[in-house]
Short mmCIF file of C-alpha atoms in Angstrom, two decimals:
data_model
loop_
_atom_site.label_atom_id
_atom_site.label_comp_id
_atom_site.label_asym_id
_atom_site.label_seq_id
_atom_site.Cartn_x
_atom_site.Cartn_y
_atom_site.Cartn_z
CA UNK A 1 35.94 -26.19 12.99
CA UNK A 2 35.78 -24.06 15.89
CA UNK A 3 34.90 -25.96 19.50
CA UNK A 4 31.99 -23.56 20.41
CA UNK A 5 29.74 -24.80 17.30
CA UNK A 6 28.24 -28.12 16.38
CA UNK A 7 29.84 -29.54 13.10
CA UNK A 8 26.34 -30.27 10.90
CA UNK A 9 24.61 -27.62 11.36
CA UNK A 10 22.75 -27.18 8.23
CA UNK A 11 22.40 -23.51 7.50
CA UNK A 12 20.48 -24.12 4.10
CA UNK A 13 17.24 -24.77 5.93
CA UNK A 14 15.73 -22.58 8.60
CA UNK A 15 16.37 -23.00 12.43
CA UNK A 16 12.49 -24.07 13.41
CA UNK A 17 11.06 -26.84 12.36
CA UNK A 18 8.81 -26.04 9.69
CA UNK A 19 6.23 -28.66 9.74
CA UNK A 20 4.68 -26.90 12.49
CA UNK A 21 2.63 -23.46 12.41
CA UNK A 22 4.84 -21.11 15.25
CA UNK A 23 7.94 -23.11 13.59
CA UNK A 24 7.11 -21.55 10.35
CA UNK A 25 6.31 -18.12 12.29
CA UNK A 26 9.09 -17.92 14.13
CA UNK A 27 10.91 -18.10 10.98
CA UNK A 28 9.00 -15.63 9.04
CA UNK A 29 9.45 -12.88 11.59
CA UNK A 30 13.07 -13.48 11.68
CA UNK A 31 12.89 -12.98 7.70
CA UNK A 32 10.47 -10.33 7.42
CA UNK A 33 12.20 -8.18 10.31
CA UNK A 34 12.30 -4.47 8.70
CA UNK A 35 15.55 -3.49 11.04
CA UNK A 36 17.30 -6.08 8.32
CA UNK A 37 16.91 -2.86 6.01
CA UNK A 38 18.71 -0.42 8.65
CA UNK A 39 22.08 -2.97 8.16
CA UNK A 40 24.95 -1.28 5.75
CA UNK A 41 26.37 -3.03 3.31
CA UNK A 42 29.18 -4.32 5.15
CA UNK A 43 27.20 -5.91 7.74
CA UNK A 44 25.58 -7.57 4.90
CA UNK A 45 28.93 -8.37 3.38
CA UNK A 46 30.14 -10.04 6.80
CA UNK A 47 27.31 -11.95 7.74
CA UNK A 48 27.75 -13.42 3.82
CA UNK A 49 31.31 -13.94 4.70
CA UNK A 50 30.80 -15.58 7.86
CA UNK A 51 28.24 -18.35 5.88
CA UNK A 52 30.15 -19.08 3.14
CA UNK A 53 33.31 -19.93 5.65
CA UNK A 54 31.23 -21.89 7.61
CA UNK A 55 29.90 -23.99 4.70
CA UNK A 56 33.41 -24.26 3.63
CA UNK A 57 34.27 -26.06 7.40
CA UNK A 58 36.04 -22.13 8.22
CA UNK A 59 34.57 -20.31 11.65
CA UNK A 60 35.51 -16.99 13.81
CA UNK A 61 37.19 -17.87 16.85
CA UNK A 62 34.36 -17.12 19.42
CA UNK A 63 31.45 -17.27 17.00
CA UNK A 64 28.46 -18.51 18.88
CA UNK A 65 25.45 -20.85 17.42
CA UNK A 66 23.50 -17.63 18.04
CA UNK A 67 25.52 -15.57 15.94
CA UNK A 68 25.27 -17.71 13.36
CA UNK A 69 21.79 -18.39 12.61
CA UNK A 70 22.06 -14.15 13.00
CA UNK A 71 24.37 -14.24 9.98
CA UNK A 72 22.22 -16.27 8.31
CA UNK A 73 19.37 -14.54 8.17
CA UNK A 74 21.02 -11.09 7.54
CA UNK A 75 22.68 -13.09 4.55
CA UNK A 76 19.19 -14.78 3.66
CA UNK A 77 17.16 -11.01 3.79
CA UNK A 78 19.82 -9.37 1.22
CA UNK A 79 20.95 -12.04 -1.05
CA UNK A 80 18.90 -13.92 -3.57
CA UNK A 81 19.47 -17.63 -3.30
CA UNK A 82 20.09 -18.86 -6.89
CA UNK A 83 22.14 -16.24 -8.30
CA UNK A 84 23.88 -15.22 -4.97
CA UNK A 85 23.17 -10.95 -6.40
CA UNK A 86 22.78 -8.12 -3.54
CA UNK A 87 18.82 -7.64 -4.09
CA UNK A 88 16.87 -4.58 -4.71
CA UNK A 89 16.44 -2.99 -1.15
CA UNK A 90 13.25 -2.32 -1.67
CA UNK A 91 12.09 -5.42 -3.14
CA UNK A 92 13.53 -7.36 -0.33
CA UNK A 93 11.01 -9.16 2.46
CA UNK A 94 12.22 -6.79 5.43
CA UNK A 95 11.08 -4.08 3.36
CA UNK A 96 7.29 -5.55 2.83
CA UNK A 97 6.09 -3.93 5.82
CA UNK A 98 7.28 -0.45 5.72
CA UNK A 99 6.07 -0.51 2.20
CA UNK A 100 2.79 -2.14 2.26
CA UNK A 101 2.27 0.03 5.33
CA UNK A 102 2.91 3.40 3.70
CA UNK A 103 1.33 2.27 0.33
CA UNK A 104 -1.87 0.53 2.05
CA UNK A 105 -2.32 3.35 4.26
CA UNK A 106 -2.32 6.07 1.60
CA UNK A 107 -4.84 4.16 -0.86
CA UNK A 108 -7.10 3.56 2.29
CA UNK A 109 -6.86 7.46 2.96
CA UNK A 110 -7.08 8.90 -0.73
CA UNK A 111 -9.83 6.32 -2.47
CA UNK A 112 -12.40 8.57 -3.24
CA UNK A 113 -11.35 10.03 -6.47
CA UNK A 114 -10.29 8.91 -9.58
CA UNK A 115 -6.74 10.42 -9.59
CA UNK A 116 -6.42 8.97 -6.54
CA UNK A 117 -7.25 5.79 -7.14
CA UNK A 118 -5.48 5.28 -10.21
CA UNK A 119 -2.19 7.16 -8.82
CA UNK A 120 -2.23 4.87 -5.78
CA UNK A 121 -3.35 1.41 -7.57
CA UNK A 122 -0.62 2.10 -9.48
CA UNK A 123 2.11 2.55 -7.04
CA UNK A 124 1.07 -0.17 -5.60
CA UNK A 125 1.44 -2.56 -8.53
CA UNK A 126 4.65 -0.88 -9.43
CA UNK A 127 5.84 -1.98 -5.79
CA UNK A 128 4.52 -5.35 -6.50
CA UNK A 129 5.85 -6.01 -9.73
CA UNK A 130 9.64 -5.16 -8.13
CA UNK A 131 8.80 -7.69 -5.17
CA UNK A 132 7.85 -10.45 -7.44
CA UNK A 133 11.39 -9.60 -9.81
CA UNK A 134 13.49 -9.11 -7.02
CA UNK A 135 12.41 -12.66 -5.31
CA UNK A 136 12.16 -14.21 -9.24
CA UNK A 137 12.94 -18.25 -8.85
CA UNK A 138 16.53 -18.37 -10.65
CA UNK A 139 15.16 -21.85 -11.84
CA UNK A 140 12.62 -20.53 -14.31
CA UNK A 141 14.00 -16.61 -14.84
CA UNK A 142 10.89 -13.98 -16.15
CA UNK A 143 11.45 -12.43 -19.35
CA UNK A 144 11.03 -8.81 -19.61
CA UNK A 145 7.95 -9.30 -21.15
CA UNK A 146 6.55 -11.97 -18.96
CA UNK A 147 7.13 -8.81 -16.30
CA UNK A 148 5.73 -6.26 -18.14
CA UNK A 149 2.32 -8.35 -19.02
CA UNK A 150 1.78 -8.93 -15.40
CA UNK A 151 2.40 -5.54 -14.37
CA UNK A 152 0.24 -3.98 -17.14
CA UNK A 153 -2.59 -6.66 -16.37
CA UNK A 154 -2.84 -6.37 -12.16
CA UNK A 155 -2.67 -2.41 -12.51
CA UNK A 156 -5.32 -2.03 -15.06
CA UNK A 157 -7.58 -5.36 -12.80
CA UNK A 158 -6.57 -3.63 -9.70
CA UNK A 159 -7.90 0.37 -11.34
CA UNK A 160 -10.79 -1.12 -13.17
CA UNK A 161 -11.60 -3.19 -9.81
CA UNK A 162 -11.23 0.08 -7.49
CA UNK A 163 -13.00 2.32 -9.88
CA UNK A 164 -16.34 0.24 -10.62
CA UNK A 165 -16.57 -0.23 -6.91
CA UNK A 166 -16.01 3.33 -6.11
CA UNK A 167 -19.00 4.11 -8.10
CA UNK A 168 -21.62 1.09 -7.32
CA UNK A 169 -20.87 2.36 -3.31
CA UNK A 170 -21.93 5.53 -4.09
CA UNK A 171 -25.24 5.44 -2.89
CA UNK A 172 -24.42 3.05 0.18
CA UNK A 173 -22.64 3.50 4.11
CA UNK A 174 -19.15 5.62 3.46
CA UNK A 175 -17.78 3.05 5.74
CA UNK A 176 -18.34 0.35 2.79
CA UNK A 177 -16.37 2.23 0.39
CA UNK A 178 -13.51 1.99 2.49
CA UNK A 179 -13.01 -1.80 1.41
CA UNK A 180 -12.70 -0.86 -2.38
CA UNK A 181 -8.98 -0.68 -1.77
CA UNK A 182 -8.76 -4.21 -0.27
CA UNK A 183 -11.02 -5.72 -3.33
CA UNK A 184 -9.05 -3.89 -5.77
CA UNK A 185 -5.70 -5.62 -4.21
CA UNK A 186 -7.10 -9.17 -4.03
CA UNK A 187 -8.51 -8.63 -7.75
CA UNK A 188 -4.97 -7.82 -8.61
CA UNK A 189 -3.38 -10.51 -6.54
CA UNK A 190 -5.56 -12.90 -8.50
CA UNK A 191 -4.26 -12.00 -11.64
CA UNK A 192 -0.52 -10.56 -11.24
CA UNK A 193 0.99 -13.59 -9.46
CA UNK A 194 -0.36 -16.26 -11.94
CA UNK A 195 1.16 -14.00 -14.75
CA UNK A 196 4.16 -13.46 -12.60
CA UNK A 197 4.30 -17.39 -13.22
CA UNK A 198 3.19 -18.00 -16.05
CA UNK A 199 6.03 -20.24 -17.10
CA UNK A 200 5.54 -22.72 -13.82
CA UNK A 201 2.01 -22.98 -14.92
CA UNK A 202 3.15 -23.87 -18.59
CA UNK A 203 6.22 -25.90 -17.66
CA UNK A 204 5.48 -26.94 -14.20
CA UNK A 205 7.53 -26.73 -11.43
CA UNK A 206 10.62 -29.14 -10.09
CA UNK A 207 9.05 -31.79 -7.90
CA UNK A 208 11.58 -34.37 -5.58
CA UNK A 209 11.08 -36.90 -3.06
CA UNK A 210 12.02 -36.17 1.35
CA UNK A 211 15.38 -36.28 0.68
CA UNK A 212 15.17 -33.71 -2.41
CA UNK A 213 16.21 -36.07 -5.06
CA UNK A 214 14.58 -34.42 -8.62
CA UNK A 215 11.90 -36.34 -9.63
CA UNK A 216 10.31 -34.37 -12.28
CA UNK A 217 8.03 -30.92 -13.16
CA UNK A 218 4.89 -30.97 -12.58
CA UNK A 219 2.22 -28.26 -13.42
CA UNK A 220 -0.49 -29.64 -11.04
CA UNK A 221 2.16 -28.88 -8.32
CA UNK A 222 3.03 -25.60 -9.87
CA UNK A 223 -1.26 -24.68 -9.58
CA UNK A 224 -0.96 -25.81 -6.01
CA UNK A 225 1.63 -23.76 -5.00
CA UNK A 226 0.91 -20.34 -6.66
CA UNK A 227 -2.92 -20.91 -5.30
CA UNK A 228 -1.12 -21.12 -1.78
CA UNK A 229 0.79 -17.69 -2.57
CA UNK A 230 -2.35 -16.01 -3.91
CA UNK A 231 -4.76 -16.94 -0.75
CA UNK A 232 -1.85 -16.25 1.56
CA UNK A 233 -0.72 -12.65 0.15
CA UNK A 234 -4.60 -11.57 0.08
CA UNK A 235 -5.44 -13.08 3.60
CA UNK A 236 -1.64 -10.80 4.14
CA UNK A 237 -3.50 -7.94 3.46
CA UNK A 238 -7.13 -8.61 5.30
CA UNK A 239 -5.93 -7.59 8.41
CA UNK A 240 -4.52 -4.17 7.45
CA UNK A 241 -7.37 -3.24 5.01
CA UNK A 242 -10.32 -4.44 6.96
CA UNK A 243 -9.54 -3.16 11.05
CA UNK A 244 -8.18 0.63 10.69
CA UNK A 245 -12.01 1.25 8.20
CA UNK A 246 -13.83 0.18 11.26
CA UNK A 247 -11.39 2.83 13.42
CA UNK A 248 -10.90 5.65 11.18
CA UNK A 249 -14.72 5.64 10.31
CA UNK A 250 -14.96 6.13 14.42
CA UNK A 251 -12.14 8.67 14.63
CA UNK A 252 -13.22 10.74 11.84
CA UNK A 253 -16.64 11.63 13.65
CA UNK A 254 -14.59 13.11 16.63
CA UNK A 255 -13.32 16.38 17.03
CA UNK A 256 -9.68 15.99 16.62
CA UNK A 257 -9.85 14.96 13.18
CA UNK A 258 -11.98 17.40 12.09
CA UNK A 259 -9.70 19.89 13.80
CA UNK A 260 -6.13 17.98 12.33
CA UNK A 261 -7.52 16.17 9.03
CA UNK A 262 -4.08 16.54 7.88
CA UNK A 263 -3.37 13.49 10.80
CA UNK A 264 -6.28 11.10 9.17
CA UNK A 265 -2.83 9.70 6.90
CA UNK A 266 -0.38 9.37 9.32
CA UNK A 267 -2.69 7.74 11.52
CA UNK A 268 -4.14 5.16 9.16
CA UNK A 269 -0.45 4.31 7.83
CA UNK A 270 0.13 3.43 11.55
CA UNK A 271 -3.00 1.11 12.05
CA UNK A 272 -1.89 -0.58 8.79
CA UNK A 273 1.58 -0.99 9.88
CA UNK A 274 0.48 -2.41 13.25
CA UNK A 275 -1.69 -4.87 11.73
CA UNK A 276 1.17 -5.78 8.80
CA UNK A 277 4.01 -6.48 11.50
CA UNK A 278 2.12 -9.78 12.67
CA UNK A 279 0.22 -10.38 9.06
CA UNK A 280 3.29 -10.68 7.36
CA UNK A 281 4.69 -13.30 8.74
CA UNK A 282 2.06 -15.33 10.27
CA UNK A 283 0.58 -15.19 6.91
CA UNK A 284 3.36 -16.43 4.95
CA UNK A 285 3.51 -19.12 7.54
CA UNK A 286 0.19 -20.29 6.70
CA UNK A 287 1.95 -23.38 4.51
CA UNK A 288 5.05 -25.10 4.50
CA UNK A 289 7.71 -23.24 1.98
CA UNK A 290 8.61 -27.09 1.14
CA UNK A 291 5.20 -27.80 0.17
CA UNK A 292 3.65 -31.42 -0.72
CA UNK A 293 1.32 -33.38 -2.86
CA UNK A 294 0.27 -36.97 -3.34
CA UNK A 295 1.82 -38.66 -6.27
CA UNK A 296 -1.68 -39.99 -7.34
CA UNK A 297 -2.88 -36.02 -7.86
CA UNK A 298 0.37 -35.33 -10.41
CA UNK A 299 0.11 -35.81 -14.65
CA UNK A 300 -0.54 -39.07 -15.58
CA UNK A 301 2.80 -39.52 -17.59
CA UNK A 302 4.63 -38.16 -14.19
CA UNK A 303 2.69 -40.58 -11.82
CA UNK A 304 4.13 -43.63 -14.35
CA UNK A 305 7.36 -42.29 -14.18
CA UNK A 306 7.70 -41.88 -10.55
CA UNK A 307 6.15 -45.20 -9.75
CA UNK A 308 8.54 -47.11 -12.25
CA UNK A 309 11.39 -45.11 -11.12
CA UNK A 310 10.91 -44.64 -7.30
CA UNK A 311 8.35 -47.26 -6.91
CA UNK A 312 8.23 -46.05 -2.71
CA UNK A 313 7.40 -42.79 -3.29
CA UNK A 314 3.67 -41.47 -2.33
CA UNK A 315 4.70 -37.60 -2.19
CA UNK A 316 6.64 -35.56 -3.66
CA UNK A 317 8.10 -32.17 -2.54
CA UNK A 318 8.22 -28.64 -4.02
CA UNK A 319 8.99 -24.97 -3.22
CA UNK A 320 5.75 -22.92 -2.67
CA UNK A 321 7.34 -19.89 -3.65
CA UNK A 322 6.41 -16.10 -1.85
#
């Protein structure tokens, strides 16, 4: 082991301390930092290299601590981390803000008619449904047809949502119907990720005590954590679909608009992208990946197991999910 590191340092978990808020932030921008799409694949393939050797007790000569934790996110933002597989670029979580902020941006822009909405809804959910495969738990795999039921059902929530709105705001302030789009992606956030994970709900999801011993699966837990996901990707998107209506609605009324309409798109994919960069991640960090929950909230039949098997136990642990 090379003298310039420290011998336990455990690059499975992430370098801040995640029980506290700006721990959990400072790890989420590292993750969702869209240069990590810019890398080639052999900067990908050395910072992979560089972890595996250093879980196998094998460093660099030189490498710093620095470097390291560099590696590992590089490694972390490109490779899933069940089945070790090169992920889809654009399904990967450097890649959420360049494409929420293009996507966002152009259903904010073009949501007043129908082909419009449904064209851009449906992007959207198509964009979605390749996130939520591409970051798929390797624990509890979707089927194809877990994937396409999801998809199918947010799109047509997500059209239906955006259309009725479209036409009930008809006859109220134009600056109200720009907040279809954002009720038309909550309305499908509410119904894609629960399909998305389906199974969890069914099965439940693995639960283990603070030093990640398995305990069990639990569905309560599995509820708990997808209800996390779904507040914290709709809160995601607040931000970027609730500030650039108030702006645009401003900047429309003044004369370079109405001389350059062409810029009203470019512009508004900006303000979204702005407001995304510091959404993303804080949101995400809103609660602990390793979520908890009292053992006296699980099934019955898992609270009698736990409490004849690890009598000490009052919490048990579990992965949140994205």
């Amino acid at each position: 082991m090379s003298a310039e590191l420290p011998k336990n340092i455990n690059v499975k978990e992430p370098r801040w301390d995640q029980e506290t808020m700006s721990g959990r932030a400072k790890h989420f921008f590292t993750v969702t930092d869209p240069r990590n799409i810019l890398l080639t694949n052999e900067q990908l393939d050395n910072a992979k290299k560089i972890i595996h050797n250093y879980r196998q007790g094998s460093v660099s000569p030189g490498l710093t601590e620095d470097e390291l934790w560099r590696a590992k996110y590089i490694y972390d933002s490109a490779f899933h981390p069940d089945t070790g597989e090169k992920m889809i670029l654009i399904g990967r979580m450097s890649a959420q803000v360049p494409m929420n902020m293009t996507i966002t941006g152009c259903m904010m822009t073009f949501y007043k008619t129908t082909p419009a909405v449904i064209f851009w809804q449906w992007i959207n959910q198509s964009f979605n449904a390749i996130v939520n495969y591409t970051n798929r738990s390797g624990d509890a795999p979707l089927t194809v047809s877990q994937l396409g039921t999801a998809y199918v059902s947010a799109t047509t929530g997500a059209v239906a949502t955006a259309l009725g709105l479209n036409a009930l705001t008809k006859r109220v302030s134009p600056l109200i119907g720009r907040f279809v789009p954002f009720a038309a992606v909550a309305a499908a956030n509410c119904i894609n990720i629960p399909l998305m994970r389906q199974r969890e709900l069914k099965y439940g999801i693995p639960v283990t005590d603070e030093n990640d011993n398995r305990l069990g699966e639990s569905t309560k837990a599995a509820q708990q954590a997808i209800t996390q996901v779904v507040i914290s990707r709709i809160l995601m998107a607040a931000p970027g679909m609730a500030i650039p209506p108030f702006i645009m609605n401003t900047l429309e009324k003044r004369a370079f608009l109405k001389r350059f309409p062409w810029m009203n798109a470019p512009i508004q994919v900006g303000l979204v992208g702005f407001c995304l960069v510091f959404a993303t991640p804080l949101c995400c960090a809103l609660f602990p990946q390793k979520s908890s929950i009292s053992v006296s909230r699980l099934e019955p039949e898992l609270q009698e197991k736990i409490r004849k098997t690890n009598p000490g136990v009052e919490r048990v642990y579990f992965n949140k999910g994205l």
